[in-house]
Amino acid sequence: MSQRTVEDEALLDAARECVLEVGVRRTTVTDVARRAGVSRMTLYRRFPDVTTMIQALMTREFSAIVTQVDREAERLPTGRERLVAGAIDGADRLARNPLFLRIVDVDPELLLPYVTTRLGQFQLAVLASLELQLLEGVRDGSIEATDPAIVARSIELSLRGFVLQTLAEGAEAAREPELAELRRMLDRYLTP
Amino acid sequence: MSQRTVEDEALLDAARECVLEVGVRRTTVTDVARRAGVSRMTLYRRFPDVTTMIQALMTREFSAIVTQVDREAERLPTGRERLVAGAIDGADRLARNPLFLRIVDVDPELLLPYVTTRLGQFQLAVLASLELQLLEGVRDGSIEATDPAIVARSIELSLRGFVLQTLAEGAEAAREPELAELRRMLDRYLTP
């Protein structure tokens, strides 16, 4: 989909409510259409199937996190500070995102391919963003100059564990110290 | 189980072959007993059910990795070098372990609880071992003195992503550079 219309946004809002209520697997076109107050045909004209709709929903939800995180990190003076703050804040926001939590809780097997098999669109976007930020940090002298692709990959890989264990027993209490420690790890890793 | 006998080892060898052949979910007591050349009753006397047997098998397989890794790292001069080499070598060996690969390939949903919900026995053993190594490194001045529990947790969390993506497209080609980069990350993280 090139550009989302107001109607698309309303359909995705309805899909979001369905997923929060029953999870991804049990969300149907009929439910979403009813909740959005449109016919199933109207919905099918925008999204050929549930999977496409859910993917559009996830893209919207997770892209919003990246945008928000980048905006908040903007005020920091060096490339390294912006990258580290953004990466940690992003991992934290993703781990607390209601839609993400619902999937981890109800349909965790849907996340498996992105952990064991291949990168999703969101991960590719994160990697691209990290690479740009690494180059900025190298340019202002706050980040050691090495291959940005492999460093971006290490950062993404090393934060997955934290993001996925969000529903683990004791994870809520451990969140702040763990985030502070991962921030310290990334900061030391990138410092020239 | 307190102490494994020669008979237990033979049963676990048979269970290992079954898992390599058909995966965990499709391995039955009947198959393992047949392969080991014992009656089902004999097997039940040692392991009350398939789950217990598979757990004993995993504990044996993964503990062997830790032992081997620790022995190889022993020759290194400082605590930090031993810890970092051991952690990276351990992650690499686990990611290439035939039993682990089989589970990631055939029964990945069995790994999910250890990623999203709770720590397994193996992870707890790894954390305990990392904490001891951290204290050694602090003692010889090669590791920055901080809370060893939270640092051990960060290391374990940050290596999960690498271990789990072992079957991903391109993972084989990326293995060496990724391991080298994670090693560099941990080394910089721990250096005083």
Coordinates of C-alpha atoms in Angstrom, one line a residue:
Chain A
M1 CA 0.0 0.0 0.0
S2 CA 1.5 3.3 -1.1
Q3 CA -0.4 5.9 1.0
R4 CA -2.9 5.2 3.8
T5 CA -6.2 7.1 3.6
V6 CA -8.4 8.2 6.5
E7 CA -10.5 5.1 5.8
D8 CA -7.5 2.8 6.0
E9 CA -6.6 4.3 9.3
A10 CA -10.1 3.6 10.7
L11 CA -9.9 0.0 9.5
L12 CA -6.5 -0.4 11.1
D13 CA -7.9 1.1 14.3
A14 CA -10.7 -1.5 14.3
A15 CA -8.2 -4.3 13.5
R16 CA -6.1 -3.1 16.4
E17 CA -9.0 -3.3 18.8
C18 CA -9.8 -6.9 17.6
V19 CA -6.2 -8.0 18.1
L20 CA -6.0 -6.5 21.6
E21 CA -9.2 -8.4 22.4
V22 CA -8.7 -11.8 20.9
G23 CA -5.1 -11.9 19.5
V24 CA -4.0 -12.2 15.9
R25 CA -5.1 -15.7 14.9
R26 CA -8.7 -15.2 16.1
T27 CA -9.2 -11.9 14.4
T28 CA -11.4 -12.2 11.3
V29 CA -12.3 -9.9 8.4
T30 CA -16.0 -10.1 9.6
D31 CA -15.0 -8.9 13.1
V32 CA -12.9 -6.0 11.8
A33 CA -15.6 -5.0 9.3
R34 CA -18.3 -5.1 11.9
R35 CA -16.3 -3.1 14.4
A36 CA -15.4 -0.5 11.7
G37 CA -19.0 -0.3 10.6
V38 CA -18.2 -1.2 6.9
S39 CA -19.1 -4.1 4.7
R40 CA -16.6 -7.0 4.3
M41 CA -16.3 -6.0 0.6
T42 CA -15.2 -2.5 1.6
L43 CA -12.6 -4.1 3.8
Y44 CA -11.4 -6.5 1.1
R45 CA -11.0 -3.6 -1.3
R46 CA -8.4 -2.1 1.0
F47 CA -6.8 -5.3 2.3
P48 CA -6.9 -8.5 0.3
D49 CA -6.7 -10.7 3.4
V50 CA -6.3 -10.6 7.2
T51 CA -2.6 -11.2 7.1
T52 CA -2.0 -8.1 4.9
M53 CA -4.2 -6.1 7.2
I54 CA -2.3 -7.3 10.3
Q55 CA 1.0 -6.5 8.7
A56 CA -0.1 -3.0 7.8
L57 CA -1.2 -2.6 11.4
M58 CA 2.1 -3.8 12.8
T59 CA 4.0 -1.6 10.4
R60 CA 2.0 1.4 11.5
E61 CA 2.3 0.6 15.2
F62 CA 6.0 -0.1 15.3
S63 CA 7.0 2.7 12.9
A64 CA 5.2 5.1 15.3
I65 CA 7.6 3.9 18.0
V66 CA 10.7 4.6 15.9
T67 CA 9.4 8.1 15.0
Q68 CA 8.7 8.9 18.6
V69 CA 12.0 7.5 19.8
D70 CA 14.0 9.4 17.2
R71 CA 12.2 12.7 18.0
E72 CA 13.0 12.3 21.7
A73 CA 16.6 11.5 21.1
E74 CA 17.1 14.4 18.7
R75 CA 17.9 16.9 21.5
L76 CA 21.0 14.9 22.6
P77 CA 24.4 16.4 21.5
T78 CA 26.3 13.4 20.0
G79 CA 25.5 10.7 17.6
R80 CA 26.4 8.0 20.1
E81 CA 24.1 9.5 22.8
R82 CA 21.3 9.7 20.3
L83 CA 21.8 6.2 19.0
V84 CA 22.1 4.6 22.4
A85 CA 19.2 6.5 24.0
G86 CA 17.0 5.7 20.9
A87 CA 17.9 2.0 20.8
I88 CA 17.2 1.6 24.6
D89 CA 14.1 3.7 24.5
G90 CA 12.9 1.8 21.4
A91 CA 13.5 -1.6 23.0
D92 CA 11.6 -0.5 26.1
R93 CA 8.6 1.0 24.2
L94 CA 8.4 -2.1 22.0
A95 CA 8.5 -4.4 25.0
R96 CA 5.7 -2.4 26.6
N97 CA 3.6 -1.9 23.5
P98 CA 0.1 -3.3 24.1
L99 CA -0.2 -4.9 20.6
F100 CA 3.3 -6.5 20.9
L101 CA 2.5 -7.8 24.4
R102 CA -0.8 -9.2 23.2
I103 CA 1.1 -11.2 20.5
V104 CA 3.7 -12.4 22.9
D105 CA 0.9 -13.5 25.2
V106 CA -1.6 -15.0 22.8
D107 CA 0.2 -15.8 19.5
P108 CA 3.9 -16.0 20.4
E109 CA 4.5 -18.5 17.6
L110 CA 3.9 -15.6 15.1
L111 CA 7.0 -13.9 16.4
L112 CA 9.2 -17.0 15.9
P113 CA 10.1 -16.5 12.2
Y114 CA 11.5 -13.1 13.1
V115 CA 13.7 -14.7 15.7
T116 CA 14.8 -17.9 14.0
T117 CA 14.4 -17.5 10.3
R118 CA 14.4 -14.1 8.7
L119 CA 14.2 -10.3 9.4
G120 CA 10.9 -8.6 9.2
Q121 CA 10.2 -5.2 7.5
F122 CA 10.4 -3.6 10.9
Q123 CA 13.8 -5.1 11.8
L124 CA 15.1 -4.0 8.4
A125 CA 13.9 -0.5 9.0
V126 CA 15.6 -0.5 12.4
L127 CA 18.8 -1.7 10.9
A128 CA 18.8 1.0 8.3
S129 CA 18.1 3.6 10.9
L130 CA 20.9 2.3 13.1
E131 CA 23.3 2.4 10.2
L132 CA 22.6 6.1 9.5
Q133 CA 22.9 6.9 13.2
L134 CA 26.2 5.1 13.4
L135 CA 27.6 7.1 10.5
E136 CA 26.5 10.3 12.2
G137 CA 28.3 9.2 15.3
V138 CA 31.4 8.4 13.4
R139 CA 31.3 11.7 11.7
D140 CA 31.1 13.7 15.0
G141 CA 33.7 11.5 16.6
S142 CA 31.5 10.0 19.3
I143 CA 31.4 6.5 17.7
E144 CA 34.4 4.2 16.8
A145 CA 34.7 3.9 13.0
T146 CA 34.0 0.3 11.9
D147 CA 31.6 -1.4 9.5
P148 CA 28.2 0.1 10.3
A149 CA 26.3 -2.9 8.9
I150 CA 27.8 -5.4 11.3
V151 CA 27.6 -3.0 14.3
A152 CA 23.9 -2.3 13.5
R153 CA 23.3 -6.0 13.3
S154 CA 25.0 -6.6 16.7
I155 CA 22.9 -4.0 18.3
E156 CA 19.6 -5.3 16.9
L157 CA 20.6 -8.9 17.9
S158 CA 21.7 -8.0 21.3
L159 CA 18.4 -6.2 22.2
R160 CA 16.1 -9.0 21.0
G161 CA 16.5 -11.0 24.2
F162 CA 15.3 -8.0 26.3
V163 CA 12.4 -7.2 24.1
L164 CA 11.1 -10.8 23.9
Q165 CA 11.2 -11.6 27.6
T166 CA 8.8 -8.8 28.4
L167 CA 6.2 -11.2 29.9
A168 CA 8.7 -13.2 31.9
E169 CA 8.2 -13.6 35.7
G170 CA 10.0 -10.7 37.4
A171 CA 10.6 -8.8 34.0
E172 CA 8.6 -5.8 35.2
A173 CA 10.7 -5.3 38.3
A174 CA 14.0 -6.0 36.4
R175 CA 13.1 -3.6 33.5
E176 CA 14.8 -0.5 34.8
P177 CA 18.1 -2.0 35.9
E178 CA 18.3 -4.2 32.8
L179 CA 17.7 -1.2 30.5
A180 CA 20.3 0.9 32.4
E181 CA 22.8 -2.0 32.0
L182 CA 22.1 -2.5 28.3
R183 CA 22.5 1.2 27.8
R184 CA 25.9 1.0 29.6
M185 CA 26.8 -2.0 27.4
L186 CA 26.0 -0.2 24.1
D187 CA 27.6 3.0 25.2
R188 CA 30.9 1.3 26.0
Y189 CA 30.7 -0.8 22.9
L190 CA 30.4 2.3 20.6
T191 CA 32.8 4.7 22.4
P192 CA 36.0 5.3 20.4
Chain B
M1 CA 17.9 -37.6 38.8
S2 CA 20.9 -37.5 41.1
Q3 CA 23.5 -39.6 39.2
R4 CA 23.3 -41.0 35.7
T5 CA 24.2 -44.7 35.3
V6 CA 25.7 -46.3 32.2
E7 CA 22.1 -47.5 31.4
D8 CA 20.8 -44.0 31.6
E9 CA 23.4 -42.8 29.2
A10 CA 22.5 -45.5 26.7
L11 CA 18.8 -44.5 27.0
L12 CA 19.7 -40.8 26.5
D13 CA 21.8 -41.8 23.4
A14 CA 18.8 -43.5 22.0
A15 CA 16.6 -40.6 22.8
R16 CA 19.1 -38.3 21.1
E17 CA 19.0 -40.3 17.9
C18 CA 15.2 -40.2 17.9
V19 CA 15.1 -36.4 18.4
L20 CA 17.6 -35.9 15.6
E21 CA 15.5 -38.1 13.4
V22 CA 11.9 -36.9 14.0
G23 CA 12.2 -33.9 16.5
V24 CA 11.0 -33.7 20.1
R25 CA 7.2 -33.8 19.7
R26 CA 7.3 -37.0 17.5
T27 CA 9.7 -38.9 19.8
T28 CA 7.9 -41.6 21.8
V29 CA 8.8 -43.9 24.7
T30 CA 8.2 -46.8 22.4
D31 CA 10.7 -45.5 19.8
V32 CA 13.4 -44.8 22.3
A33 CA 12.9 -48.2 24.1
R34 CA 13.1 -50.0 20.7
R35 CA 16.2 -48.1 19.6
A36 CA 17.9 -48.8 23.0
G37 CA 16.9 -52.4 22.9
V38 CA 15.0 -52.3 26.2
S39 CA 11.4 -52.7 27.3
R40 CA 9.1 -49.7 27.8
M41 CA 8.9 -50.7 31.5
T42 CA 12.7 -50.5 31.8
L43 CA 12.6 -47.0 30.3
Y44 CA 9.7 -45.9 32.5
R45 CA 11.7 -47.0 35.6
R46 CA 14.4 -44.5 34.6
F47 CA 12.3 -41.7 33.2
P48 CA 8.6 -41.3 34.2
D49 CA 7.7 -39.7 30.9
V50 CA 9.1 -38.4 27.6
T51 CA 9.4 -34.8 28.8
T52 CA 11.6 -35.8 31.7
M53 CA 13.8 -37.9 29.4
I54 CA 14.1 -35.0 26.9
Q55 CA 15.0 -32.6 29.7
A56 CA 17.7 -34.9 30.9
L57 CA 19.0 -35.2 27.4
M58 CA 19.1 -31.4 26.9
T59 CA 20.8 -30.9 30.3
R60 CA 23.4 -33.5 29.3
E61 CA 24.0 -32.0 25.9
F62 CA 24.2 -28.4 26.9
S63 CA 26.2 -29.0 30.1
A64 CA 28.8 -30.7 27.9
I65 CA 29.1 -27.5 25.9
V66 CA 29.7 -25.5 29.0
T67 CA 32.3 -27.9 30.3
Q68 CA 34.1 -28.0 26.9
V69 CA 34.0 -24.2 26.6
D70 CA 35.3 -23.6 30.1
R71 CA 38.2 -26.0 29.6
E72 CA 39.2 -24.3 26.3
A73 CA 39.1 -20.9 27.9
E74 CA 41.1 -21.9 30.9
R75 CA 44.5 -21.3 29.2
L76 CA 43.7 -17.5 28.8
P77 CA 45.5 -15.2 31.2
T78 CA 42.7 -12.8 32.5
G79 CA 39.2 -13.3 33.8
R80 CA 37.8 -11.0 31.1
E81 CA 39.5 -13.0 28.3
R82 CA 38.2 -16.3 29.8
L83 CA 34.7 -15.0 30.2
V84 CA 34.4 -13.3 26.8
A85 CA 36.0 -16.3 24.9
G86 CA 33.8 -18.7 26.8
A87 CA 30.6 -16.8 26.2
I88 CA 31.2 -16.4 22.5
D89 CA 32.5 -19.9 22.0
G90 CA 29.5 -21.2 24.0
A91 CA 27.0 -19.2 22.0
D92 CA 28.6 -20.5 18.8
R93 CA 28.7 -24.1 19.9
L94 CA 25.0 -24.0 21.0
A95 CA 24.0 -22.4 17.8
R96 CA 25.7 -25.2 15.9
N97 CA 24.7 -28.1 18.2
P98 CA 22.8 -30.7 16.1
L99 CA 20.1 -31.3 18.8
F100 CA 19.5 -27.6 19.3
L101 CA 19.3 -27.0 15.5
R102 CA 16.8 -29.9 15.2
I103 CA 14.6 -28.2 17.8
V104 CA 14.8 -24.8 16.1
D105 CA 14.0 -26.4 12.8
V106 CA 11.2 -28.9 13.8
D107 CA 9.8 -27.8 17.2
P108 CA 10.8 -24.1 17.6
E109 CA 7.7 -23.5 19.8
L110 CA 9.4 -25.6 22.5
L111 CA 12.0 -22.9 22.8
L112 CA 9.5 -20.1 23.2
P113 CA 9.0 -20.3 27.0
Y114 CA 12.7 -19.8 27.5
V115 CA 12.7 -16.7 25.4
T116 CA 9.4 -15.1 26.5
T117 CA 8.4 -16.5 29.9
R118 CA 11.1 -18.0 32.2
L119 CA 14.7 -19.1 32.5
G120 CA 15.5 -22.8 31.9
Q121 CA 17.9 -24.9 34.0
F122 CA 20.5 -24.4 31.4
Q123 CA 20.2 -20.6 31.4
L124 CA 20.3 -20.5 35.2
A125 CA 23.5 -22.6 35.1
V126 CA 25.0 -20.2 32.5
L127 CA 24.1 -17.2 34.6
A128 CA 25.7 -18.8 37.7
S129 CA 28.9 -19.6 35.8
L130 CA 29.0 -16.0 34.3
E131 CA 28.7 -14.5 37.8
L132 CA 31.7 -16.5 39.1
Q133 CA 33.7 -15.6 36.0
L134 CA 32.8 -11.9 36.5
L135 CA 34.0 -12.0 40.1
E136 CA 37.3 -13.6 39.0
G137 CA 37.8 -10.9 36.4
V138 CA 37.0 -8.2 39.0
R139 CA 39.5 -9.8 41.3
D140 CA 42.4 -9.8 38.7
G141 CA 41.5 -6.3 37.6
S142 CA 40.4 -7.2 34.1
I143 CA 36.7 -6.5 34.6
E144 CA 35.0 -3.4 35.8
A145 CA 33.6 -3.9 39.3
T146 CA 29.7 -3.7 39.2
D147 CA 26.8 -5.9 40.2
P148 CA 27.7 -9.3 38.7
A149 CA 24.1 -10.5 38.7
I150 CA 22.9 -7.8 36.3
V151 CA 26.0 -8.0 34.1
A152 CA 25.6 -11.8 33.8
R153 CA 21.9 -11.2 32.9
S154 CA 22.8 -8.6 30.2
I155 CA 25.4 -11.0 28.7
E156 CA 22.9 -13.9 28.5
L157 CA 20.2 -11.7 27.1
S158 CA 22.4 -10.1 24.6
L159 CA 23.6 -13.4 23.1
R160 CA 20.1 -15.0 22.8
G161 CA 19.5 -13.2 19.5
F162 CA 22.6 -14.7 17.9
V163 CA 21.9 -18.2 19.2
L164 CA 18.3 -18.3 18.0
Q165 CA 18.8 -17.0 14.5
T166 CA 21.1 -19.9 13.7
L167 CA 18.8 -21.2 10.8
A168 CA 18.1 -17.8 9.3
E169 CA 18.9 -17.2 5.7
G170 CA 22.6 -16.1 5.4
A171 CA 23.3 -16.9 9.1
E172 CA 26.0 -19.4 8.2
A173 CA 27.9 -16.8 6.1
A174 CA 27.4 -14.1 8.7
R175 CA 28.5 -16.3 11.7
E176 CA 32.2 -15.4 11.8
P177 CA 31.9 -11.6 11.5
E178 CA 28.9 -11.6 13.9
L179 CA 30.8 -13.6 16.5
A180 CA 33.8 -11.4 16.2
E181 CA 31.6 -8.3 16.6
L182 CA 29.8 -9.7 19.7
R183 CA 33.2 -10.6 21.2
R184 CA 34.3 -7.0 20.6
M185 CA 31.1 -5.8 22.2
L186 CA 31.4 -7.9 25.3
D187 CA 35.1 -7.1 25.6
R188 CA 34.5 -3.4 25.5
Y189 CA 31.5 -3.7 27.8
L190 CA 33.5 -5.4 30.6
T191 CA 36.9 -3.6 30.3
P192 CA 37.5 -1.3 33.4

